[in-house]
CSV table of C-alpha atoms in Angstrom, one decimal:
chain,number,residue,atom,x,y,z
A,259,SER,CA,175.2,134.5,175.4
A,260,PHE,CA,172.1,134.1,173.7
A,261,PRO,CA,172.2,134.8,170.0
A,262,ILE,CA,171.7,138.7,169.3
A,263,SER,CA,172.2,139.9,172.6
A,264,GLY,CA,176.0,142.1,172.4
A,265,THR,CA,178.0,139.6,172.1
A,266,SER,CA,179.9,140.5,169.1
A,267,TYR,CA,179.4,144.1,170.6
A,268,THR,CA,181.7,143.2,173.3
A,269,GLY,CA,183.9,141.2,171.3
A,270,ALA,CA,184.6,144.5,168.8
A,271,LEU,CA,184.9,146.5,172.0
A,272,VAL,CA,187.5,145.0,174.0
A,273,ARG,CA,189.9,144.6,170.5
A,274,SER,CA,189.5,148.3,169.7
A,275,SER,CA,189.7,150.1,173.5
A,276,SER,CA,192.4,147.5,174.3
A,277,SER,CA,194.1,145.9,171.4
A,278,THR,CA,193.6,142.7,173.2
A,279,ALA,CA,192.8,139.5,171.3
A,280,THR,CA,189.3,137.9,172.1
A,281,ALA,CA,188.7,134.6,171.2
A,282,THR,CA,186.0,132.4,169.7
A,283,ASN,CA,184.3,128.8,170.4
A,284,TYR,CA,183.5,128.6,166.6
A,285,GLY,CA,186.9,128.8,164.8
A,286,SER,CA,185.1,127.7,161.5
A,287,SER,CA,183.5,131.0,160.9
A,288,ASN,CA,187.3,133.0,162.2
A,289,THR,CA,190.1,131.9,159.5
A,290,PHE,CA,193.4,133.1,158.4
A,291,ASN,CA,194.8,131.3,155.1
A,292,ARG,CA,191.7,128.9,155.6
A,293,MET,CA,192.7,128.0,159.1
A,294,SER,CA,191.2,128.9,162.0
A,295,LYS,CA,194.2,129.5,164.7
A,296,GLN,CA,193.6,128.2,168.4
A,297,LEU,CA,194.1,131.0,170.9
A,298,PHE,CA,197.4,128.5,173.1
A,299,ASP,CA,199.4,126.2,171.8
A,300,TRP,CA,198.7,123.9,174.3
A,301,SER,CA,195.3,123.7,173.3
A,302,THR,CA,194.4,122.6,169.7
A,303,VAL,CA,190.4,122.2,170.1
A,304,GLY,CA,189.7,125.7,171.3
A,305,PRO,CA,189.1,128.6,171.9
A,306,PHE,CA,190.2,130.1,169.1
A,307,MET,CA,191.5,133.8,167.6
A,308,THR,CA,188.6,135.8,166.9
A,309,ASP,CA,190.9,138.3,164.3
A,310,PRO,CA,193.8,135.3,163.7
A,311,LYS,CA,195.4,137.9,160.9
A,312,SER,CA,195.2,141.2,163.5
A,313,SER,CA,196.2,138.8,166.5
A,314,ILE,CA,198.6,137.1,164.4
A,315,ASN,CA,200.5,140.4,163.0
A,316,GLY,CA,200.8,141.4,166.5
A,317,LYS,CA,198.4,144.5,166.0
A,318,LEU,CA,196.3,142.9,168.8
A,319,ASP,CA,197.5,141.0,172.0
A,320,ILE,CA,197.0,137.5,173.7
A,321,PRO,CA,196.2,138.2,177.6
A,322,LYS,CA,198.8,137.5,180.1
A,323,ASN,CA,198.8,136.1,183.5
A,324,GLY,CA,196.0,138.2,185.5
A,325,THR,CA,194.4,139.0,182.8
A,326,TYR,CA,191.4,137.0,181.2
A,327,VAL,CA,190.3,136.4,177.0
A,328,LEU,CA,186.6,137.2,176.5
A,329,THR,CA,185.5,133.7,174.4
A,330,LYS,CA,182.7,133.6,172.4
A,331,THR,CA,180.2,130.8,173.0
A,332,HIS,CA,176.0,130.7,172.4
A,333,CYS,CA,176.4,127.3,174.5
A,334,GLY,CA,172.9,125.0,173.5
A,335,GLY,CA,169.5,125.8,173.3
A,336,TYR,CA,168.9,128.7,170.7
A,337,CYS,CA,167.7,127.5,167.8
A,338,PHE,CA,165.1,129.5,165.8
A,339,GLY,CA,161.8,128.1,164.4
A,340,CYS,CA,163.2,124.9,165.8
A,341,HIS,CA,161.8,121.2,166.8
A,342,PRO,CA,161.8,122.0,171.1
A,343,LYS,CA,163.6,118.3,171.0
A,344,GLN,CA,166.7,120.6,169.9
A,345,TYR,CA,166.5,123.5,172.9
A,346,VAL,CA,164.9,121.1,175.9
A,347,GLN,CA,168.2,120.3,176.9
A,348,THR,CA,169.1,119.3,180.4
A,349,GLN,CA,172.1,121.0,182.3
A,350,THR,CA,174.5,119.0,181.0
A,351,GLU,CA,174.4,119.0,178.0
A,352,PHE,CA,173.9,122.6,177.9
A,353,ARG,CA,177.4,122.7,180.0
A,354,ASN,CA,179.0,120.7,177.5
A,355,ASP,CA,177.8,123.5,174.5
A,356,CYS,CA,179.3,125.7,176.4
A,357,LEU,CA,182.9,124.3,175.8
A,358,THR,CA,181.8,122.8,172.3
A,359,GLY,CA,182.3,124.4,169.5
A,360,ASP,CA,183.8,124.0,165.7
A,361,PHE,CA,187.3,124.9,163.3
A,362,LEU,CA,189.4,124.2,160.0
A,363,ASP,CA,191.8,122.2,159.8
A,364,GLU,CA,194.4,122.0,157.6
A,365,PHE,CA,193.0,120.5,154.5
A,366,GLY,CA,189.9,123.0,154.9
A,367,GLY,CA,187.6,120.4,157.1
A,368,LYS,CA,185.4,121.4,159.5
A,369,GLN,CA,185.7,119.9,163.1
A,370,LYS,CA,184.2,119.9,165.9
A,371,ALA,CA,185.9,120.6,168.8
A,372,MET,CA,185.8,120.8,172.8
A,373,TYR,CA,187.7,122.1,175.7
A,374,ASP,CA,188.6,121.1,179.1
A,375,ALA,CA,186.1,123.2,181.7
A,376,SER,CA,188.9,123.5,184.2
A,377,ILE,CA,190.6,126.7,181.7
A,378,VAL,CA,187.2,128.0,182.6
A,379,ASP,CA,188.2,130.8,185.0
A,380,LYS,CA,185.3,133.3,184.9
A,381,ALA,CA,182.1,134.3,183.1
A,382,VAL,CA,180.2,137.5,181.3
A,383,HIS,CA,176.5,136.8,181.2
A,384,LEU,CA,175.4,138.9,178.9
A,385,VAL,CA,171.1,139.6,179.0
A,386,ARG,CA,169.5,141.8,176.6
A,387,ASP,CA,165.3,142.9,176.4
A,388,PRO,CA,163.6,139.7,175.5
A,389,PHE,CA,161.2,141.8,173.2
A,390,ASP,CA,164.5,143.1,171.4
A,391,ASN,CA,165.9,139.7,171.5
A,392,VAL,CA,163.2,138.3,169.4
A,393,VAL,CA,162.6,140.9,167.0
A,394,SER,CA,166.6,141.0,166.3
A,395,ARG,CA,166.7,137.1,165.6
A,396,PHE,CA,163.5,137.9,163.0
A,397,HIS,CA,165.6,140.5,161.3
A,398,LEU,CA,168.7,138.3,161.6
A,399,LYS,CA,166.1,135.7,159.9
A,400,ARG,CA,165.9,138.4,157.0
A,401,ASN,CA,169.4,138.5,156.4
A,402,GLN,CA,169.8,134.7,156.2
A,403,LYS,CA,167.3,135.0,152.9
A,404,GLN,CA,168.3,137.6,151.1
A,405,GLY,CA,168.1,136.6,148.2
A,406,ASN,CA,164.4,135.0,148.5
A,407,ALA,CA,162.2,137.6,146.8
A,408,THR,CA,159.1,135.6,147.9
A,409,TRP,CA,160.2,135.5,151.4
A,410,LEU,CA,161.1,138.7,151.9
A,411,ALA,CA,157.7,140.1,150.6
A,412,ALA,CA,155.6,137.8,152.8
A,413,TYR,CA,157.7,138.7,156.2
A,414,PRO,CA,159.2,142.5,155.2
A,415,ASN,CA,161.0,144.4,157.7
A,416,SER,CA,158.1,146.3,160.2
A,417,ILE,CA,155.9,145.5,163.0
A,418,GLU,CA,153.3,143.7,160.3
A,419,GLY,CA,156.4,141.7,158.8
A,420,PHE,CA,157.3,140.3,161.8
A,421,ARG,CA,154.3,139.9,163.4
A,422,ASN,CA,153.1,137.4,160.1
A,423,PHE,CA,156.2,135.7,160.6
A,424,CYS,CA,155.5,135.1,164.0
A,425,ALA,CA,151.6,133.7,163.2
A,426,TYR,CA,153.7,131.3,160.7
A,427,VAL,CA,156.0,130.1,163.2
A,428,ASN,CA,153.1,129.7,166.3
A,429,THR,CA,151.5,127.0,164.1
A,430,ARG,CA,154.6,124.8,162.9
A,431,LEU,CA,155.0,122.4,165.3
A,432,HIS,CA,152.0,122.2,167.6
A,433,THR,CA,152.2,117.8,167.8
A,434,ALA,CA,155.8,118.2,168.4
A,435,GLU,CA,154.8,120.8,171.3
A,436,GLU,CA,152.9,118.1,172.9
A,437,ASN,CA,155.3,115.7,172.9
A,438,PHE,CA,158.0,117.5,174.1
A,439,PRO,CA,156.8,119.7,177.0
A,440,VAL,CA,158.3,123.2,178.5
A,441,ILE,CA,156.8,122.6,182.4
A,442,GLY,CA,155.9,125.8,184.2
A,443,ALA,CA,157.3,125.6,187.5
A,444,ARG,CA,154.4,127.4,188.3
A,445,SER,CA,151.1,126.8,186.5
A,446,ASN,CA,152.5,123.0,186.3
A,447,ALA,CA,151.2,123.6,182.7
A,448,ASN,CA,153.0,123.0,179.3
A,449,VAL,CA,153.6,126.7,178.2
A,450,LEU,CA,154.4,125.6,174.7
A,451,VAL,CA,150.9,125.2,174.7
A,452,LYS,CA,149.5,127.9,177.4
A,453,TYR,CA,151.0,130.6,175.5
A,454,ARG,CA,150.8,129.3,171.5
A,455,GLU,CA,147.7,131.4,171.1
A,456,LYS,CA,149.1,134.7,173.2
A,457,ILE,CA,152.5,135.5,172.6
A,458,PRO,CA,154.1,136.2,168.7
A,459,CYS,CA,156.6,133.6,168.5
A,460,TYR,CA,156.0,132.3,171.7
A,461,SER,CA,158.9,129.3,171.4
A,462,ASP,CA,161.2,132.0,170.6
A,463,PHE,CA,160.8,133.3,174.5
A,464,VAL,CA,160.5,130.0,175.8
A,465,ARG,CA,163.9,129.1,174.1
A,466,TYR,CA,165.4,132.9,175.7
A,467,VAL,CA,164.8,132.1,179.3
A,468,LEU,CA,165.6,128.6,179.8
A,469,TRP,CA,168.7,129.4,177.8
A,470,HIS,CA,169.5,131.9,181.2
A,471,ASN,CA,168.3,128.9,183.3
A,472,HIS,CA,170.5,126.9,182.1
A,473,ALA,CA,173.5,129.7,182.0
A,474,ILE,CA,172.5,130.6,185.7
A,475,GLU,CA,173.3,127.1,186.9
A,476,THR,CA,176.0,126.4,184.9
A,477,ILE,CA,178.3,129.0,186.5
A,478,ASP,CA,177.2,128.3,189.6
A,479,GLU,CA,178.0,124.6,188.9
A,480,LEU,CA,181.5,124.9,187.6
A,481,GLY,CA,182.4,128.0,190.3
A,482,LEU,CA,182.7,130.7,188.1
A,483,ASP,CA,183.2,134.2,189.5
A,484,HIS,CA,180.9,136.1,187.2
A,485,LEU,CA,179.7,139.1,185.8
A,486,THR,CA,176.4,139.9,184.3
A,487,LEU,CA,176.0,143.1,182.1
A,488,HIS,CA,172.5,143.9,180.4
A,489,TYR,CA,173.0,144.9,176.9
A,490,GLU,CA,170.6,148.6,177.3
A,491,ASP,CA,173.2,149.9,179.5
A,492,TYR,CA,176.1,150.1,176.9
A,493,GLY,CA,173.2,152.7,175.7
A,494,SER,CA,172.4,154.5,179.3
A,495,ASN,CA,175.7,154.1,181.3
A,496,HIS,CA,178.5,153.4,178.1
A,497,ARG,CA,181.2,154.8,180.2
A,498,GLU,CA,180.6,152.7,183.3
A,499,THR,CA,180.2,149.6,181.5
A,500,THR,CA,182.7,149.4,180.2
A,501,VAL,CA,184.9,150.0,183.0
A,502,GLU,CA,183.0,147.6,184.7
A,503,LEU,CA,183.9,144.8,182.1
A,504,PHE,CA,187.5,145.8,182.0
A,505,GLN,CA,188.2,145.5,185.6
A,506,PHE,CA,186.7,142.5,185.5
A,507,LEU,CA,188.9,140.7,182.6
A,508,GLY,CA,192.1,142.5,184.3
A,509,LEU,CA,192.2,144.6,181.5
A,510,THR,CA,192.9,148.2,180.8
A,511,LEU,CA,190.8,150.4,178.9
A,512,GLU,CA,193.2,152.6,176.5
A,513,SER,CA,190.7,154.4,174.7
A,514,GLU,CA,186.7,154.4,173.9
A,515,GLY,CA,186.7,151.9,171.7
A,516,ASP,CA,183.3,151.1,168.9
A,517,GLU,CA,180.5,153.7,169.2
A,518,PHE,CA,177.3,151.9,170.6
A,519,HIS,CA,174.0,151.8,168.2
A,520,GLY,CA,172.3,149.4,170.2
A,521,SER,CA,170.2,152.6,171.4
A,522,GLU,CA,168.8,152.6,168.0
A,523,ARG,CA,167.2,149.0,168.4
A,524,TYR,CA,164.9,149.1,171.0
A,525,TYR,CA,160.8,147.2,169.6
A,526,ARG,CA,158.9,147.3,172.3
A,527,ASP,CA,156.2,148.8,170.1
A,528,TYR,CA,156.5,145.6,167.6
A,529,PHE,CA,153.7,144.3,171.0
A,530,THR,CA,150.5,144.6,172.5
A,531,THR,CA,149.9,145.3,175.7
A,532,ASP,CA,148.5,142.3,175.9
A,533,ASP,CA,151.5,140.9,174.3
A,534,ILE,CA,154.0,141.8,177.2
A,535,GLN,CA,151.6,141.0,180.3
A,536,ALA,CA,151.7,137.5,178.9
A,537,VAL,CA,155.5,137.1,178.0
A,538,GLN,CA,156.0,138.3,181.4
A,539,GLU,CA,153.5,135.2,182.9
A,540,LEU,CA,155.0,133.4,180.6
A,541,LEU,CA,158.9,134.2,182.0
A,542,ARG,CA,157.7,134.1,185.3
A,543,ASP,CA,155.9,130.4,185.1
A,544,ILE,CA,159.4,129.0,183.8
A,545,ALA,CA,162.3,131.8,185.4
A,546,SER,CA,164.9,130.4,187.7
A,547,ASN,CA,164.2,133.2,191.4
A,548,GLU,CA,167.8,134.1,189.7
A,549,ASN,CA,167.2,134.4,186.2
A,550,TRP,CA,163.9,136.3,187.6
A,551,ASN,CA,166.1,139.1,189.3
A,552,LEU,CA,167.9,139.4,186.6
A,553,LEU,CA,164.8,140.1,183.8
A,554,ARG,CA,162.0,141.7,185.8
A,555,ARG,CA,163.9,144.9,185.3
A,556,TYR,CA,162.1,145.1,181.9
A,557,PHE,CA,158.5,145.2,183.5
A,558,ASP,CA,159.3,147.4,186.0
């Protein structure tokens, strides 16, 4: 998923509701005895166990034939506040990033890993309200800045703090954005220039829609059976959404699992009516038809 779209909750839900292991491309962040643990003996380059201690100790089962292992990947092009050359990707670059991760070897060294696309049979595509996603990424940035009292004071955890942060981000990379344009399919204009005065943190909305364009194309390119889950549906239809996910993975739902608290994190009030209208225009400008069909619910 695009970061902060429900990957962690979805993985925790599967583990807590079925006692089934999940996996990740990013083994260096999930270790046991200071080492990443590969999910399968026959694939040393991943994916890796999300909770290796519980899996090794037998508290979580590795899915067997006929079931599928939910595996975390953020693919590529999701950086926050970064140069356009880091997120304006070709489809091949994005697809390869979906298969790429890292792990810690027996010496504690961080190694890059990439597994073959042939081991992927299905995809769960998580989508979150773009406004909530962008504000939540600001909150993540604040968490990463803990200890930097000056930065935290300049950008407090509030609507004003968010908008001040976006005002700073919106002025950082004008020259780069002119040299690495993102051309809208409908306006034939560089959206990075067109919307920079209209939308707080406009470049993150661009990254968001480009990411989902690529994700949809990757699923089609690899011929994957797929399930699209909207993060908000965990709040409005938790049981139905969970059952749909478990059926897709071929897993047995044993309990209700982890409670969902995402309903407490809706941030549409961080944006003005004009902001929301401009974001709709931006997304419509560069979203593929398939992508817009997923996103239009946030504007209905």
